[in-house]
Structure formats: C-alpha cells, structure tokens
C-alpha cells in the first residue's frame, strides 16, 4: 500500500471521491447531528456515550467492508476513542451480506482455469450461498476428490473499494486529529491500516503465512496447535483452498480442555511474537477453533505484522520483571517496548504517574480479569476503611491514589486494566507515551483469550499463563539479555536464589511441554496391542483401552509429553557445554554439600568430644585437654555466608518438591527437619525439579506406552549416560574447588588477624588445599576431554 500513489490516482478521479464521501456523509449525518446536540446543547456528551456507541456500531455495519475493518481496529484502541465506543465496537463481527453466487463462480473459473475448476464445481452449491461471508471474501464448502475443502473467494472490486475508503480516511485524519486534540498521528495510523487491509487481499501471501505457521509449530513440537492445511495447487491471487477444519469455536465449546487450549493459544502467539517476528493480526473468537481431535486451530492468516527482532528480549525482560515483582524496572521496560519515549523517562518517573500502573500490574498478576481485580481493590479498601459505603470508597480510592502519586513524585524528584492505565497515562503525558502497533494486535489476542479462559476459570491470570513459555525460553536462550533476565527472575532484588522462584521456573518449564501436547487425538483400535501382548506382566489397562481407543491415544500422548519433558530437562541439566541453569544448580549444590560436610565434621570432631567432656560426672571434663582436632580444625569448619544460603536454598526446595523414593539411596529426610536429608537426596531433588511429576505420568502404563518408553530408553541412554558422568565430574570438581578456596581463605584470615595455628596444621591445610585444586583440575579436564570441549580460560 502506497498512500502517495493513492493520492496521485484519486486526484485524477475526484468524482469517485466526492460520490463516496457524500454516500458516507448520508449514512453518518444522523450520528454526527446527535453527537453535536449531546455535546453543545445538552452538555452531556459523556453521559450519552453508551447510546451513541450503539449508533456508531450500526453506522459502521452499514458503511461497508472498510468501515468494519477500521471499527475492529479501533475497538482495541481506547486511547483513540472513548472506552464506551471501543467496548461497543469490540462486538463487531466481520460479517457482511454475501455477493452473488454467479460472480463467485465466474471468479473461480477465471482464477483456477477449466481443469482445476472442473474438480470443484460439482461439489459447490452457489445457489444455497456461502457458509461464511466477510468483508474481504466468502467461503464455500466443497470437495476435491474425497478431500473436503474450504474454498475462499475474494469479493469482486475489493481492492478498488478498500483503496478508495482508505484514501478518504487518510485525507480526513489530520482534520479529525485537530478536532479532538489528539497526540496520535492518525494519518500514519491510517497508513498502517492500509498496509494490513491491502495485504489481506493477497491470498498467495495468506497461503504462505498459513503454511509457514504450521511448519514452525511442527519444528517446535507444538502439535497441540495448527492452522488449516493449504491445498497449494488451488491457490491464486483471489482464491484460497484449504482442507476443511471440523471443529467448534473456542468461546462456544463446553469441552473441559478449553483452558488448556487457551494456554496453547497464548504459547503460539508468544512464539509468533518473540521467535517468528510475524504476528497473526486477526485473533477474534471466530478465528479460534477447537478441533474434534482436541487441538487448537487458528484461522485467517491474511493479516500479519512483522515485529522488531529486538522486541523478543525486551518482552522477556518485562515478563520476568512482572513475575519477579521487580516493578522498579517497569519504566525502563516501557521504554524498550516502545510505550514511553526515552527522553521523557526521568520526567514521567519523577511525576509519579507510573504509580497507578505499577499498582494495576500487581493486581493483574493475581488473575481473575477486570471483575476480580475490581473486587480485590474494593476488598482492600474496605479493610482499610471499614464501614464506608462503596460510593465513598470510590472517592477515597482516588484520593489515596493521588497521595501515592505525590509520594512517588517526592521520592523520585490485568490486560484490560493495564491497557486502560496506559491510556490514562497517555492522556496525562501525551508527548511521552505511545502505543506501538505490536501491542495493538497482541493485546487484542490476549484480551480475546482472557475472555474465553475466564468463562472456564474465574481466577485465570493472563500474566501467569504466559510464564511457562517465558520460563522455557529463558532456560534455553543463552543470549546475554535472556540470561540477565533469568538471573533477575531467580535472584530478584536479593543476592541469593529465591527457592520459590526456582520451583516456579521449573514448574513453568514442565507446564509448557505438557500443555503443548495434544491429548485427545483419535486412535485406530487396530494398532492397540492385543491382550496377549500384555500377558508378560504389564498393566492390563490395554484391554480397557482397546474398548476405548480415544482413552488409549490420550494416555499415549501423555506418555509422549512425559518423555519429551524428561529429554528437554536432560538437555538443559546435562548439556556438555554448560549453561546458566546448570552452572547455578551445580554451584549451589556444591556449596550445600560443602556446608553439610562441615556440619558433619563439626559434629564428629568438635561438638561430640565437647559433649562427652561436659557429660562426665563431677566436672571431670573441665580438666581434660581438648583434642588436636578441636583446636586445629574448628576454624576451617565455619560455614561461609554463601554455603549457608545454598544450604537454606536446598532445604527449602527439598520441602517444596515431592521426593519420590529413589532406588539405592537412603531417604533420610524427617518431617519438619530440613537438615535431616542427605546431600545426595537434596542434590537430586534440586537437579530433577522438572521431572518429579513424571512418575505419576508413567504409573499404570499399557503395553503400547511401555514399548514407547523402552524405545526412548534404548535410543537415548547411550547419549545421556556419559553426560550424567560428566555432570557428576563437574559437581565433584566444583566441590573440591570450593573446599580449596575455603581452606585458603581461612589461612589468610588467621594470618591477618593473628590467630593461632600450629605449623603442622598449616602444612596439612595447605597440602589438602593443593590436592583438592589438583584433583578438581584433573576431573574437569577429563570431563572436558570426554565431551570434546576445549578449555579456553
């Protein structure tokens, strides 16, 4: 779309512009008259907005395809039009009366040619009309051979009609901008709409976008989401044929897996936004289907938005800060994301206007949508001001918020809720805030998904539901910005890993894998093993599964998800080249192990002899000399701050994560005693956070599931078994280096402070430190040699 070319063309065809302008004026004059009366005569424009919003909705539906597209675009921009209007337009459906079937037939014949058209014509019912009719085209249901297909035919003269209306909108935009005193550049906005609307007219591009989406989802093993399969031989500029999708609109489905599919949709949109840099821009409920096999199908890839590659890391950092409640970083995030102009950051921060946004982000993170957020806020103020009526509470809320803004000014000198706060901030600081195009379409998608999810779960949180993708992405991405975001997430504002955040990260990582596996695909009963095949002692559930193939396939998919989760976890934890997660876990485990060793030696060499002496009768113990171990070893057994933090971390994690019985390892944990578990058990608990749920998935497996598991073990044990040894070597090396460092530090501190150590103890300590260092280097060198890694340090 080239607005300059459009201006040149329509300057030569002014009668077309005049005729269409008069037609639009005739349709809209009643609305304009009533609006002016409300504002200048009745002086109640704001109070009558709900009524006028319905008038505007009816007007747009009469004005044609371009008006419907513009109305849909405005429905997610309450910063551009009053919120009452935006709410009314959000109900706008892309439905217009169908064009004549004879015209559709002629377009098909012309575009496909006689040979391809002959394969379709007998199965299409032009007389009964299309199954769907939208602003750009209409859809017929037919067959190519035995394959049921959807045939999308573009409206005749669609390009001319949309181009003319866009030209009129663009030329009127500056006048409207002056009338309302808006900071938004409406002319540039019209150009952006033009780009999207015209792109929708190219069905070849839509076909390419659809196929690319399916390919990228398959590459990422996201088999719970799909798009219609394109029949490539039947795609032209004005005709698009895909395989027919049998399913139900997600918002109208009563299936119990709708919340899961909403999470799948969120993951898919995050992948598009953050990895593919190509975002689906028409996510209204009619384009989200639940298929009969329990997958999510996204329709209509005619309009997509290309995003900046750097956006992915800015958004990852933002979500990590929200999840970690690092709200002080939000203003900088808003600059990186394009909401806030960099040169105005200090001014806006000092003004205190970010205080209400931070408050809304905290509320939105708790979930429940706008109603729950509102309810929580009222409950909070009711506790603060008991007995105060709600009307007075509203006044008090505004007063308290003003006080908070003033406080923030002095100190500095939920999706719809978040969007409205951005709108309010933009009103107050019009030259500081903008709303970037990617947010317009992303918020529209997320608002749609949030609405569907809240129907099934009134406590649904859009921010929490995004976290599984973010967790997996942060764990896998080794770029500096992603790793910094991961550190901020794990450490928060402190200098030690937060145990709850670590378990949240592990839960999010596992949830992403299990959520994105389809669980209800149909299965052919003929492929289920017979009862005879299960007589070797496996769970006899396969006989029940043969009676219920759907259940059998569901169990198999769950097993596949568990195996995928185990492999994904192993790829991270056992990576021979190392990564941030592996390094953090090994380091913390080594520090905790070192602390436990010191505790054990302290008890056996220092505390026990002391207790024995104190227990002797008649105070005899006071006259007995201390053993050499008590005098010489005590300084070396004092735990460092890092060791105490690591020991505390492992203790907390071991209580948060269920500990399955591990063959060959004693379970020394005691209820209410974190220090009772062995370092081996605690280390395994830490290193298998994401796998603790696997045992439940593998219980009661049938023969087909067992065969799948056996196959995976046979194929992957040769790969992972050596890596387990290498990880053990890395852990041992780290533990030995920690011991050497502690000994050297203690010797230095004793010499500096003038502490007493006999010469024999010093020599022994230095010998042990040297041996530990040499042993650590030898083990690390061997591990690197086995993994083919060259030490470049």
PDB file of N, CA and C in Angstrom, residues 40 50 63 87 137 165 193 217-218 264 273 294 329 335 438 484 490 521 536 630 675 679 725 782-784:
ATOM      1  N   UNK A  40     -22.973  20.113  22.675  1.00  0.00           N
ATOM      2  CA  UNK A  40     -23.073  21.576  22.736  1.00  0.00           C
ATOM      3  C   UNK A  40     -24.427  22.096  23.221  1.00  0.00           C
ATOM      4  N   UNK A  50     -22.908   5.698  25.943  1.00  0.00           N
ATOM      5  CA  UNK A  50     -23.378   4.335  25.675  1.00  0.00           C
ATOM      6  C   UNK A  50     -24.389   4.274  24.532  1.00  0.00           C
ATOM      7  N   UNK A  63     -21.779   0.911   6.591  1.00  0.00           N
ATOM      8  CA  UNK A  63     -20.830   1.642   5.739  1.00  0.00           C
ATOM      9  C   UNK A  63     -19.967   0.751   4.865  1.00  0.00           C
ATOM     10  N   UNK A  87     -15.765  -0.437  23.542  1.00  0.00           N
ATOM     11  CA  UNK A  87     -16.456  -1.624  24.032  1.00  0.00           C
ATOM     12  C   UNK A  87     -17.552  -2.059  23.068  1.00  0.00           C
ATOM     13  N   UNK A 137     -13.838 -11.563   1.585  1.00  0.00           N
ATOM     14  CA  UNK A 137     -14.281 -12.656   0.711  1.00  0.00           C
ATOM     15  C   UNK A 137     -15.325 -13.507   1.387  1.00  0.00           C
ATOM     16  N   UNK A 165     -11.841   3.973   0.133  1.00  0.00           N
ATOM     17  CA  UNK A 165     -12.206   4.313   1.509  1.00  0.00           C
ATOM     18  C   UNK A 165     -10.973   4.679   2.340  1.00  0.00           C
ATOM     19  N   UNK A 193      -3.097   0.839   8.795  1.00  0.00           N
ATOM     20  CA  UNK A 193      -4.299   0.079   8.457  1.00  0.00           C
ATOM     21  C   UNK A 193      -4.285  -0.308   6.976  1.00  0.00           C
ATOM     22  N   UNK A 217       5.408 -24.422  13.891  1.00  0.00           N
ATOM     23  CA  UNK A 217       4.873 -25.111  15.059  1.00  0.00           C
ATOM     24  C   UNK A 217       5.365 -26.557  15.114  1.00  0.00           C
ATOM     25  N   UNK A 218       5.458 -27.207  13.955  1.00  0.00           N
ATOM     26  CA  UNK A 218       5.955 -28.581  13.912  1.00  0.00           C
ATOM     27  C   UNK A 218       7.422 -28.656  14.301  1.00  0.00           C
ATOM     28  N   UNK A 264      -2.439 -22.962  25.195  1.00  0.00           N
ATOM     29  CA  UNK A 264      -1.775 -23.313  23.938  1.00  0.00           C
ATOM     30  C   UNK A 264      -1.767 -22.107  22.998  1.00  0.00           C
ATOM     31  N   UNK A 273       5.234 -13.868  18.183  1.00  0.00           N
ATOM     32  CA  UNK A 273       5.712 -12.529  18.516  1.00  0.00           C
ATOM     33  C   UNK A 273       7.212 -12.508  18.786  1.00  0.00           C
ATOM     34  N   UNK A 294      -9.175 -32.373  19.609  1.00  0.00           N
ATOM     35  CA  UNK A 294      -8.683 -31.715  20.809  1.00  0.00           C
ATOM     36  C   UNK A 294      -7.533 -30.765  20.603  1.00  0.00           C
ATOM     37  N   UNK A 329      11.738  -1.834  37.710  1.00  0.00           N
ATOM     38  CA  UNK A 329      12.339  -1.936  36.377  1.00  0.00           C
ATOM     39  C   UNK A 329      11.333  -1.674  35.258  1.00  0.00           C
ATOM     40  N   UNK A 335      10.204   1.809  28.044  1.00  0.00           N
ATOM     41  CA  UNK A 335      10.995   2.487  27.014  1.00  0.00           C
ATOM     42  C   UNK A 335      11.425   1.483  25.944  1.00  0.00           C
ATOM     43  N   UNK A 438       2.603  -3.431  17.565  1.00  0.00           N
ATOM     44  CA  UNK A 438       2.597  -4.834  18.006  1.00  0.00           C
ATOM     45  C   UNK A 438       1.685  -5.027  19.219  1.00  0.00           C
ATOM     46  N   UNK A 484      20.532 -12.513  31.639  1.00  0.00           N
ATOM     47  CA  UNK A 484      20.371 -11.480  32.669  1.00  0.00           C
ATOM     48  C   UNK A 484      18.947 -11.471  33.203  1.00  0.00           C
ATOM     49  N   UNK A 490      15.420 -15.177  39.100  1.00  0.00           N
ATOM     50  CA  UNK A 490      15.778 -16.107  40.169  1.00  0.00           C
ATOM     51  C   UNK A 490      16.229 -15.394  41.444  1.00  0.00           C
ATOM     52  N   UNK A 521      -6.349 -36.931  20.486  1.00  0.00           N
ATOM     53  CA  UNK A 521      -6.425 -37.329  19.090  1.00  0.00           C
ATOM     54  C   UNK A 521      -7.049 -38.711  18.964  1.00  0.00           C
ATOM     55  N   UNK A 536       2.702 -60.503  29.764  1.00  0.00           N
ATOM     56  CA  UNK A 536       4.012 -60.622  30.385  1.00  0.00           C
ATOM     57  C   UNK A 536       4.133 -59.861  31.678  1.00  0.00           C
ATOM     58  N   UNK A 630      39.916 -30.603  67.758  1.00  0.00           N
ATOM     59  CA  UNK A 630      39.085 -29.486  68.209  1.00  0.00           C
ATOM     60  C   UNK A 630      39.795 -28.157  68.026  1.00  0.00           C
ATOM     61  N   UNK A 675      17.303 -30.341  57.797  1.00  0.00           N
ATOM     62  CA  UNK A 675      18.699 -30.742  57.829  1.00  0.00           C
ATOM     63  C   UNK A 675      18.852 -32.259  57.861  1.00  0.00           C
ATOM     64  N   UNK A 679      22.777 -35.045  51.487  1.00  0.00           N
ATOM     65  CA  UNK A 679      23.114 -34.138  50.403  1.00  0.00           C
ATOM     66  C   UNK A 679      22.813 -34.762  49.056  1.00  0.00           C
ATOM     67  N   UNK A 725      27.693 -38.791  33.880  1.00  0.00           N
ATOM     68  CA  UNK A 725      29.023 -38.883  34.457  1.00  0.00           C
ATOM     69  C   UNK A 725      29.773 -37.564  34.389  1.00  0.00           C
ATOM     70  N   UNK A 782      39.345 -34.040  32.486  1.00  0.00           N
ATOM     71  CA  UNK A 782      38.876 -35.317  31.957  1.00  0.00           C
ATOM     72  C   UNK A 782      37.455 -35.194  31.398  1.00  0.00           C
ATOM     73  N   UNK A 783      36.586 -34.479  32.143  1.00  0.00           N
ATOM     74  CA  UNK A 783      35.201 -34.296  31.683  1.00  0.00           C
ATOM     75  C   UNK A 783      35.159 -33.527  30.370  1.00  0.00           C
ATOM     76  N   UNK A 784      35.979 -32.475  30.270  1.00  0.00           N
ATOM     77  CA  UNK A 784      36.012 -31.685  29.041  1.00  0.00           C
ATOM     78  C   UNK A 784      36.578 -32.489  27.885  1.00  0.00           C
TER      79      UNK A 784
END
